[in-house]
């Protein structure tokens, strides 16, 4: 479909109000690594849609913070009190207690509930669809929680709607891949409510009367859409309908099992939107896991905003990098490098001395410029949510390169006021080495590159448990910002007109965390890495990387040490021909390689 037709579809359809807040990003540093829940999902979906001019800034609204009386309309006081425990919240979100800043996490959840309530009010006023980008917490019951759901936003919104005089049937169409056990519990004694669901898991009978369809694993688009048509035919007319447009129904989702394609998700959302046309509805994203989970939320918003004219999402879309690149473009070079203000000049004390110039990172960034960039990218706000404030940047130069340290002070007890090191980088401008493999992928020999000697992201307010040791090379838990850090290094290389960012990952888990941004230059090294990642996919990353560090890796049956080969992100990317040759060789090596782990020495004996 032409751009003109898409523009016309966008211009002539009513806007869809969207509730969103920066705090919808969960302040849990390990949640993605442990569970696959991408805390940036909502922000990434909106970034892409705004960049594609499908959603305007005027469409996005700020949610209210749900007051306690709203939550008490559904949940027991004892249950809400239990949510002040980091252990309980850690259980619900699949992380350890050290990773739970209770107040910040509850703030996220209360904003999410507030967004669903506000969206419901607006849907009733407009008699059309609205969206909350963080909601559908359907595993939370009246006095229980689980599956990333401590409170139930939809049940609360139904209770508030009743209090505000809404009559008639209130419906919940749950299209998440998992059963709505919590919502069923919340609505079990509520008259004039209807709960319908299509899921890919059988958890046994649900409380109350639920129109539940359980489909087999890998159902696929055709059978799923047929089941959806049946459910929509049985759904009663409602004064207000809540839709959980679960993103975990796709085949690539690590926690769902229904096997839909993105075309199937698009068809699902279009059929539901058509069935609810002209009637109030609130759409929430529900479940969705993996780095590309934002795509399913974006598809839902595309369907609601453009209808049948909605195009498919480009496979190469990368709103994460696009967002950081847009912020980088707005940063002025003088702001990043100008830190002379406040220093004595020769005019102030003529003939006495030449004042020392402050050190610059890579002969460009001043300490103030680094701190400004971190603030503009939103990273300092994320660090504040983890309990830090009063940031300061220290620059130095040593034999390895330019060193940058970010310090901060703890905001709360018992460490309040204590200074901590959060980030340390050692960077150097180098010339690209000659690559021996004929199909290697990398910058031309001698091209200027940014080499990362060292990078550590530290969360010293957190602590490892004795029964859960750190990853190799870790002293304290990480900040959960590795993706931001690696992508920002690419922005640094672009600003300084360097051909690539390069690193030699000392551990398997470092390469694993960088794999979406960096690639091994040597296709043989990349092929082996992909084979290791594939064959050890069922082994927890912490276990796999420790086993590899302990020398237990076997490649094609042969003991193999971890090779910190050169990884790069080229700026700009390689030519299509070079990339195709490299990818073909990688696939060939990966297909011919098998990886296993030998048992620990004690078990082997």
Short mmCIF file of C-alpha atoms in Angstrom, two decimals, residues 60-450:
data_model
loop_
_atom_site.label_atom_id
_atom_site.label_comp_id
_atom_site.label_asym_id
_atom_site.label_seq_id
_atom_site.Cartn_x
_atom_site.Cartn_y
_atom_site.Cartn_z
CA UNK A 60 -0.25 10.05 24.37
CA UNK A 61 -1.60 10.86 27.82
CA UNK A 62 -0.19 10.62 31.33
CA UNK A 63 -1.91 8.11 33.63
CA UNK A 64 -2.96 8.96 37.18
CA UNK A 65 -1.46 7.07 40.08
CA UNK A 66 -4.11 4.66 41.39
CA UNK A 67 -4.97 5.57 45.00
CA UNK A 68 -5.13 2.84 47.59
CA UNK A 69 -8.93 2.96 47.75
CA UNK A 70 -9.09 1.89 44.11
CA UNK A 71 -6.94 -1.16 44.83
CA UNK A 72 -8.96 -1.98 47.95
CA UNK A 73 -12.10 -2.12 45.80
CA UNK A 74 -10.74 -5.47 44.51
CA UNK A 75 -7.81 -6.67 46.61
CA UNK A 76 -7.67 -7.55 50.28
CA UNK A 77 -5.79 -5.26 52.65
CA UNK A 78 -3.60 -8.15 53.77
CA UNK A 79 -2.58 -8.89 50.18
CA UNK A 80 -1.73 -5.26 49.45
CA UNK A 81 0.30 -5.11 52.66
CA UNK A 82 2.25 -8.20 51.58
CA UNK A 83 3.35 -6.33 48.46
CA UNK A 84 5.62 -4.15 50.58
CA UNK A 85 7.88 -7.22 50.89
CA UNK A 86 10.71 -7.41 48.33
CA UNK A 87 10.62 -11.19 48.69
CA UNK A 88 6.95 -11.36 47.66
CA UNK A 89 7.42 -8.98 44.74
CA UNK A 90 10.55 -10.88 43.71
CA UNK A 91 8.52 -14.09 43.59
CA UNK A 92 5.87 -12.48 41.40
CA UNK A 93 8.39 -11.03 38.94
CA UNK A 94 10.83 -13.92 38.94
CA UNK A 95 13.77 -12.00 40.39
CA UNK A 96 15.59 -12.03 43.70
CA UNK A 97 14.68 -9.72 46.55
CA UNK A 98 17.87 -7.67 46.15
CA UNK A 99 16.63 -6.56 42.73
CA UNK A 100 13.33 -5.11 43.98
CA UNK A 101 13.13 -1.40 44.82
CA UNK A 102 9.71 -1.79 46.41
CA UNK A 103 8.48 1.80 46.24
CA UNK A 104 9.54 2.30 42.62
CA UNK A 105 8.07 -1.02 41.49
CA UNK A 106 4.76 -0.35 43.20
CA UNK A 107 4.76 3.11 41.63
CA UNK A 108 5.00 1.44 38.21
CA UNK A 109 2.11 -0.89 39.00
CA UNK A 110 -0.12 1.85 40.44
CA UNK A 111 0.49 3.99 37.35
CA UNK A 112 -0.41 0.97 35.22
CA UNK A 113 -3.69 0.52 37.09
CA UNK A 114 -4.36 4.25 36.82
CA UNK A 115 -3.78 4.08 33.08
CA UNK A 116 -6.39 1.35 32.62
CA UNK A 117 -8.96 3.22 34.75
CA UNK A 118 -8.34 6.47 32.83
CA UNK A 119 -8.55 4.64 29.50
CA UNK A 120 -11.87 3.10 30.55
CA UNK A 121 -13.32 6.48 31.44
CA UNK A 122 -12.24 7.92 28.10
CA UNK A 123 -13.50 4.91 26.14
CA UNK A 124 -16.94 5.36 27.68
CA UNK A 125 -16.88 9.06 26.89
CA UNK A 126 -15.73 8.59 23.28
CA UNK A 127 -17.53 5.30 22.62
CA UNK A 128 -14.43 3.98 20.91
CA UNK A 129 -11.08 2.27 21.57
CA UNK A 130 -8.39 3.45 23.96
CA UNK A 131 -5.04 1.89 24.87
CA UNK A 132 -2.97 1.50 28.01
CA UNK A 133 0.55 0.39 27.05
CA UNK A 134 1.12 -1.28 30.43
CA UNK A 135 -1.74 -3.42 31.64
CA UNK A 136 -3.59 -6.68 31.43
CA UNK A 137 -2.29 -8.02 34.76
CA UNK A 138 -4.59 -11.03 34.59
CA UNK A 139 -2.78 -13.38 37.00
CA UNK A 140 -3.49 -11.21 40.05
CA UNK A 141 -6.47 -12.39 42.10
CA UNK A 142 -8.15 -10.80 45.06
CA UNK A 143 -5.54 -12.07 47.52
CA UNK A 144 -2.83 -13.56 45.32
CA UNK A 145 -0.45 -12.68 42.54
CA UNK A 146 1.99 -14.23 40.14
CA UNK A 147 3.26 -14.14 36.57
CA UNK A 148 4.36 -10.48 36.74
CA UNK A 149 0.94 -9.46 38.12
CA UNK A 150 0.74 -8.20 41.73
CA UNK A 151 -2.55 -6.31 41.20
CA UNK A 152 -5.30 -6.63 38.60
CA UNK A 153 -5.78 -3.41 36.66
CA UNK A 154 -8.81 -4.61 34.68
CA UNK A 155 -10.68 -5.82 37.77
CA UNK A 156 -9.98 -2.48 39.45
CA UNK A 157 -11.21 -0.57 36.39
CA UNK A 158 -14.42 -2.64 36.39
CA UNK A 159 -14.96 -1.91 40.08
CA UNK A 160 -14.43 1.83 39.55
CA UNK A 161 -16.75 1.82 36.52
CA UNK A 162 -19.48 0.27 38.65
CA UNK A 163 -18.90 2.82 41.40
CA UNK A 164 -19.25 5.58 38.81
CA UNK A 165 -22.61 4.29 37.60
CA UNK A 166 -21.82 2.17 34.54
CA UNK A 167 -24.59 -0.36 33.98
CA UNK A 168 -24.92 -3.29 31.66
CA UNK A 169 -22.43 -6.03 30.91
CA UNK A 170 -18.72 -5.38 31.35
CA UNK A 171 -16.68 -7.80 29.24
CA UNK A 172 -13.08 -8.99 29.29
CA UNK A 173 -11.71 -10.55 26.10
CA UNK A 174 -8.45 -12.15 27.19
CA UNK A 175 -6.24 -13.04 24.23
CA UNK A 176 -3.05 -13.57 26.18
CA UNK A 177 -1.46 -16.99 25.67
CA UNK A 178 -2.09 -17.94 29.30
CA UNK A 179 -5.35 -18.43 31.23
CA UNK A 180 -6.91 -15.49 33.12
CA UNK A 181 -6.85 -17.18 36.53
CA UNK A 182 -6.54 -13.96 38.52
CA UNK A 183 -9.24 -12.08 36.63
CA UNK A 184 -11.60 -15.03 37.01
CA UNK A 185 -11.00 -14.96 40.77
CA UNK A 186 -11.64 -11.20 40.95
CA UNK A 187 -14.87 -11.40 38.95
CA UNK A 188 -16.28 -14.63 40.40
CA UNK A 189 -19.04 -12.90 42.37
CA UNK A 190 -19.50 -9.86 40.09
CA UNK A 191 -22.88 -9.81 38.30
CA UNK A 192 -23.21 -8.72 34.68
CA UNK A 193 -19.63 -9.48 33.76
CA UNK A 194 -18.36 -11.77 31.01
CA UNK A 195 -14.88 -13.24 30.72
CA UNK A 196 -13.81 -14.95 27.50
CA UNK A 197 -10.36 -16.32 26.79
CA UNK A 198 -8.27 -18.15 24.21
CA UNK A 199 -5.06 -19.58 25.65
CA UNK A 200 -2.45 -22.17 24.86
CA UNK A 201 -2.18 -23.73 28.32
CA UNK A 202 -4.63 -25.76 30.38
CA UNK A 203 -4.42 -24.75 34.05
CA UNK A 204 -7.54 -26.62 35.05
CA UNK A 205 -10.97 -25.19 35.89
CA UNK A 206 -11.06 -21.44 36.45
CA UNK A 207 -13.22 -19.80 39.14
CA UNK A 208 -16.72 -18.79 38.11
CA UNK A 209 -18.09 -18.90 34.58
CA UNK A 210 -15.37 -18.38 32.01
CA UNK A 211 -15.74 -18.95 28.26
CA UNK A 212 -12.30 -20.53 27.97
CA UNK A 213 -10.90 -22.04 24.78
CA UNK A 214 -7.63 -23.94 25.21
CA UNK A 215 -5.77 -24.55 21.96
CA UNK A 216 -2.94 -27.03 21.40
CA UNK A 217 0.71 -26.05 21.12
CA UNK A 218 1.70 -24.47 17.79
CA UNK A 219 -1.91 -23.99 16.73
CA UNK A 220 -0.98 -21.42 14.11
CA UNK A 221 -2.92 -18.61 12.47
CA UNK A 222 -5.77 -20.41 10.73
CA UNK A 223 -7.02 -22.50 13.65
CA UNK A 224 -6.51 -19.64 16.09
CA UNK A 225 -8.53 -17.19 14.01
CA UNK A 226 -11.30 -19.77 13.63
CA UNK A 227 -11.46 -20.14 17.42
CA UNK A 228 -11.49 -16.36 17.73
CA UNK A 229 -14.45 -16.06 15.38
CA UNK A 230 -16.36 -18.49 17.58
CA UNK A 231 -15.51 -16.61 20.75
CA UNK A 232 -16.49 -13.27 19.23
CA UNK A 233 -19.81 -14.78 18.14
CA UNK A 234 -20.47 -15.84 21.75
CA UNK A 235 -19.37 -12.55 23.31
CA UNK A 236 -22.39 -10.56 24.50
CA UNK A 237 -22.88 -6.88 23.66
CA UNK A 238 -21.18 -4.92 26.43
CA UNK A 239 -21.23 -1.41 27.82
CA UNK A 240 -17.43 -1.62 27.97
CA UNK A 241 -15.00 -4.28 26.80
CA UNK A 242 -11.43 -4.80 28.02
CA UNK A 243 -9.16 -6.50 25.49
CA UNK A 244 -5.90 -8.14 26.49
CA UNK A 245 -4.10 -8.29 23.14
CA UNK A 246 -1.40 -10.64 24.37
CA UNK A 247 1.88 -10.45 22.51
CA UNK A 248 2.96 -13.88 23.72
CA UNK A 249 0.90 -15.71 21.08
CA UNK A 250 3.63 -15.55 18.40
CA UNK A 251 5.84 -18.51 17.57
CA UNK A 252 9.00 -16.62 18.59
CA UNK A 253 7.77 -15.86 22.10
CA UNK A 254 9.75 -17.87 24.69
CA UNK A 255 6.80 -18.27 27.09
CA UNK A 256 3.85 -18.64 24.74
CA UNK A 257 3.14 -21.72 22.64
CA UNK A 258 0.38 -20.83 20.18
CA UNK A 259 2.63 -20.38 17.16
CA UNK A 260 1.05 -17.36 15.47
CA UNK A 261 2.85 -15.21 12.91
CA UNK A 262 2.85 -11.43 13.03
CA UNK A 263 0.32 -11.52 10.21
CA UNK A 264 -1.85 -13.66 12.47
CA UNK A 265 -1.55 -11.11 15.29
CA UNK A 266 -2.50 -8.34 12.89
CA UNK A 267 -5.53 -10.33 11.68
CA UNK A 268 -6.55 -11.07 15.29
CA UNK A 269 -6.51 -7.43 16.28
CA UNK A 270 -8.31 -6.26 13.15
CA UNK A 271 -11.12 -8.80 13.70
CA UNK A 272 -11.55 -7.82 17.33
CA UNK A 273 -11.49 -4.12 16.46
CA UNK A 274 -14.15 -4.69 13.79
CA UNK A 275 -16.32 -6.63 16.23
CA UNK A 276 -16.09 -3.78 18.76
CA UNK A 277 -16.46 -0.95 16.25
CA UNK A 278 -18.47 1.93 17.66
CA UNK A 279 -18.39 0.52 21.18
CA UNK A 280 -16.17 1.49 24.13
CA UNK A 281 -13.10 -0.69 24.52
CA UNK A 282 -9.83 -0.60 26.44
CA UNK A 283 -6.84 -2.42 24.96
CA UNK A 284 -3.93 -3.62 27.06
CA UNK A 285 -0.84 -5.61 25.98
CA UNK A 286 -0.81 -8.43 28.54
CA UNK A 287 2.09 -10.85 28.12
CA UNK A 288 4.87 -10.67 25.59
CA UNK A 289 8.50 -11.66 26.03
CA UNK A 290 11.82 -11.35 24.25
CA UNK A 291 13.68 -8.41 22.73
CA UNK A 292 11.16 -8.07 19.90
CA UNK A 293 8.04 -8.12 22.10
CA UNK A 294 7.52 -4.43 21.35
CA UNK A 295 6.53 -5.42 17.81
CA UNK A 296 3.29 -7.09 18.95
CA UNK A 297 2.20 -4.00 20.91
CA UNK A 298 3.07 -1.86 17.90
CA UNK A 299 0.97 -4.14 15.67
CA UNK A 300 -2.04 -3.68 17.97
CA UNK A 301 -1.69 0.09 17.88
CA UNK A 302 -1.28 0.03 14.10
CA UNK A 303 -4.47 -2.00 13.73
CA UNK A 304 -6.42 0.37 15.96
CA UNK A 305 -5.03 3.51 14.35
CA UNK A 306 -5.05 2.51 10.65
CA UNK A 307 -7.49 -0.39 10.48
CA UNK A 308 -7.14 -2.67 7.43
CA UNK A 309 -4.71 -0.14 5.93
CA UNK A 310 -2.16 -0.95 8.62
CA UNK A 311 1.10 -2.10 6.99
CA UNK A 312 3.29 -4.91 8.33
CA UNK A 313 6.20 -3.90 10.52
CA UNK A 314 9.55 -3.73 8.73
CA UNK A 315 11.68 -6.68 9.88
CA UNK A 316 14.71 -4.43 10.36
CA UNK A 317 12.92 -1.90 12.57
CA UNK A 318 15.04 -1.00 15.62
CA UNK A 319 13.33 1.67 17.73
CA UNK A 320 15.88 1.24 20.50
CA UNK A 321 18.74 2.40 18.30
CA UNK A 322 16.49 4.95 16.56
CA UNK A 323 15.57 6.57 19.88
CA UNK A 324 19.16 6.90 21.03
CA UNK A 325 20.23 8.20 17.62
CA UNK A 326 17.49 10.86 17.71
CA UNK A 327 18.60 12.01 21.16
CA UNK A 328 22.22 12.05 19.99
CA UNK A 329 21.28 14.25 17.06
CA UNK A 330 19.77 16.80 19.44
CA UNK A 331 22.91 16.97 21.57
CA UNK A 332 25.07 19.93 20.62
CA UNK A 333 28.80 19.31 20.17
CA UNK A 334 29.60 22.35 22.28
CA UNK A 335 27.46 21.01 25.13
CA UNK A 336 29.27 17.67 25.10
CA UNK A 337 32.78 19.08 24.95
CA UNK A 338 32.60 22.55 26.47
CA UNK A 339 33.64 22.55 30.12
CA UNK A 340 35.85 25.62 30.20
CA UNK A 341 33.41 27.80 32.12
CA UNK A 342 34.66 28.56 35.60
CA UNK A 343 38.35 27.99 34.82
CA UNK A 344 40.78 30.87 35.19
CA UNK A 345 41.97 32.26 31.88
CA UNK A 346 45.20 34.00 30.92
CA UNK A 347 43.19 37.21 30.74
CA UNK A 348 42.31 36.81 34.43
CA UNK A 349 45.95 36.41 35.53
CA UNK A 350 48.04 37.67 32.60
CA UNK A 351 51.56 36.28 32.32
CA UNK A 352 51.38 34.10 35.44
CA UNK A 353 50.43 30.69 34.09
CA UNK A 354 48.46 28.81 31.56
CA UNK A 355 45.59 27.03 33.35
CA UNK A 356 45.45 23.26 32.87
CA UNK A 357 42.67 22.16 30.56
CA UNK A 358 40.30 19.54 31.92
CA UNK A 359 40.76 16.02 30.56
CA UNK A 360 38.51 14.97 27.73
CA UNK A 361 37.24 11.48 27.06
CA UNK A 362 38.56 10.51 23.62
CA UNK A 363 39.80 14.12 23.28
CA UNK A 364 36.18 15.26 22.96
CA UNK A 365 33.79 14.66 25.87
CA UNK A 366 34.11 16.76 29.00
CA UNK A 367 32.95 15.41 32.39
CA UNK A 368 29.97 17.76 32.22
CA UNK A 369 29.27 16.65 28.66
CA UNK A 370 29.23 12.97 29.67
CA UNK A 371 26.84 13.69 32.54
CA UNK A 372 24.61 15.79 30.28
CA UNK A 373 24.43 12.99 27.72
CA UNK A 374 23.56 10.40 30.38
CA UNK A 375 20.79 12.70 31.61
CA UNK A 376 19.36 13.36 28.14
CA UNK A 377 19.34 9.65 27.32
CA UNK A 378 17.30 9.06 30.49
CA UNK A 379 19.90 6.85 32.16
CA UNK A 380 20.27 9.01 35.25
CA UNK A 381 16.51 8.80 35.81
CA UNK A 382 16.73 5.00 35.67
CA UNK A 383 19.61 5.05 38.17
CA UNK A 384 17.57 7.26 40.51
CA UNK A 385 14.84 4.64 40.46
CA UNK A 386 17.44 2.12 41.63
CA UNK A 387 18.32 4.29 44.63
CA UNK A 388 21.12 6.60 43.46
CA UNK A 389 21.54 10.37 43.16
CA UNK A 390 24.19 13.11 43.17
CA UNK A 391 26.02 11.83 40.14
CA UNK A 392 29.56 12.84 39.22
CA UNK A 393 31.81 11.93 36.30
CA UNK A 394 35.54 11.40 36.63
CA UNK A 395 37.88 11.22 33.61
CA UNK A 396 41.47 9.99 33.56
CA UNK A 397 44.02 8.62 31.12
CA UNK A 398 46.26 5.62 31.70
CA UNK A 399 48.27 3.15 29.67
CA UNK A 400 45.19 1.30 28.43
CA UNK A 401 43.21 4.29 27.20
CA UNK A 402 40.74 6.87 28.46
CA UNK A 403 38.93 5.94 31.64
CA UNK A 404 35.47 7.22 32.60
CA UNK A 405 33.90 6.57 35.99
CA UNK A 406 30.37 7.49 37.02
CA UNK A 407 29.95 7.86 40.78
CA UNK A 408 26.74 8.39 42.74
CA UNK A 409 25.47 8.54 46.27
CA UNK A 410 22.84 6.29 47.78
CA UNK A 411 19.49 7.99 48.32
CA UNK A 412 17.98 5.83 51.04
CA UNK A 413 18.82 4.06 54.25
CA UNK A 414 20.94 2.33 55.37
CA UNK A 415 23.55 3.55 52.87
CA UNK A 416 22.31 7.14 52.41
CA UNK A 417 25.06 9.52 51.38
CA UNK A 418 27.66 6.83 50.73
CA UNK A 419 29.56 7.19 47.47
CA UNK A 420 29.52 4.29 44.96
CA UNK A 421 31.11 3.54 41.60
CA UNK A 422 28.34 2.64 39.13
CA UNK A 423 29.96 2.70 35.70
CA UNK A 424 33.55 2.34 34.53
CA UNK A 425 34.70 2.45 30.91
CA UNK A 426 38.15 2.27 29.36
CA UNK A 427 38.08 3.38 25.71
CA UNK A 428 40.73 3.97 23.10
CA UNK A 429 40.90 5.17 19.52
CA UNK A 430 42.72 2.50 17.52
CA UNK A 431 43.33 1.50 13.93
CA UNK A 432 41.47 -1.58 12.73
CA UNK A 433 43.66 -4.66 12.44
CA UNK A 434 43.97 -6.67 9.25
CA UNK A 435 41.55 -9.61 9.29
CA UNK A 436 42.95 -12.93 8.16
CA UNK A 437 39.73 -14.72 7.17
CA UNK A 438 38.77 -13.94 3.54
CA UNK A 439 35.08 -13.61 4.45
CA UNK A 440 35.65 -11.74 7.72
CA UNK A 441 33.30 -8.88 8.47
CA UNK A 442 34.92 -5.74 9.78
CA UNK A 443 36.32 -2.31 8.97
CA UNK A 444 39.13 -1.89 6.47
CA UNK A 445 42.63 -2.35 7.90
CA UNK A 446 43.87 0.90 9.39
CA UNK A 447 40.42 2.47 9.67
CA UNK A 448 39.85 4.41 12.93
CA UNK A 449 37.80 2.43 15.44
CA UNK A 450 36.62 2.75 19.03
#
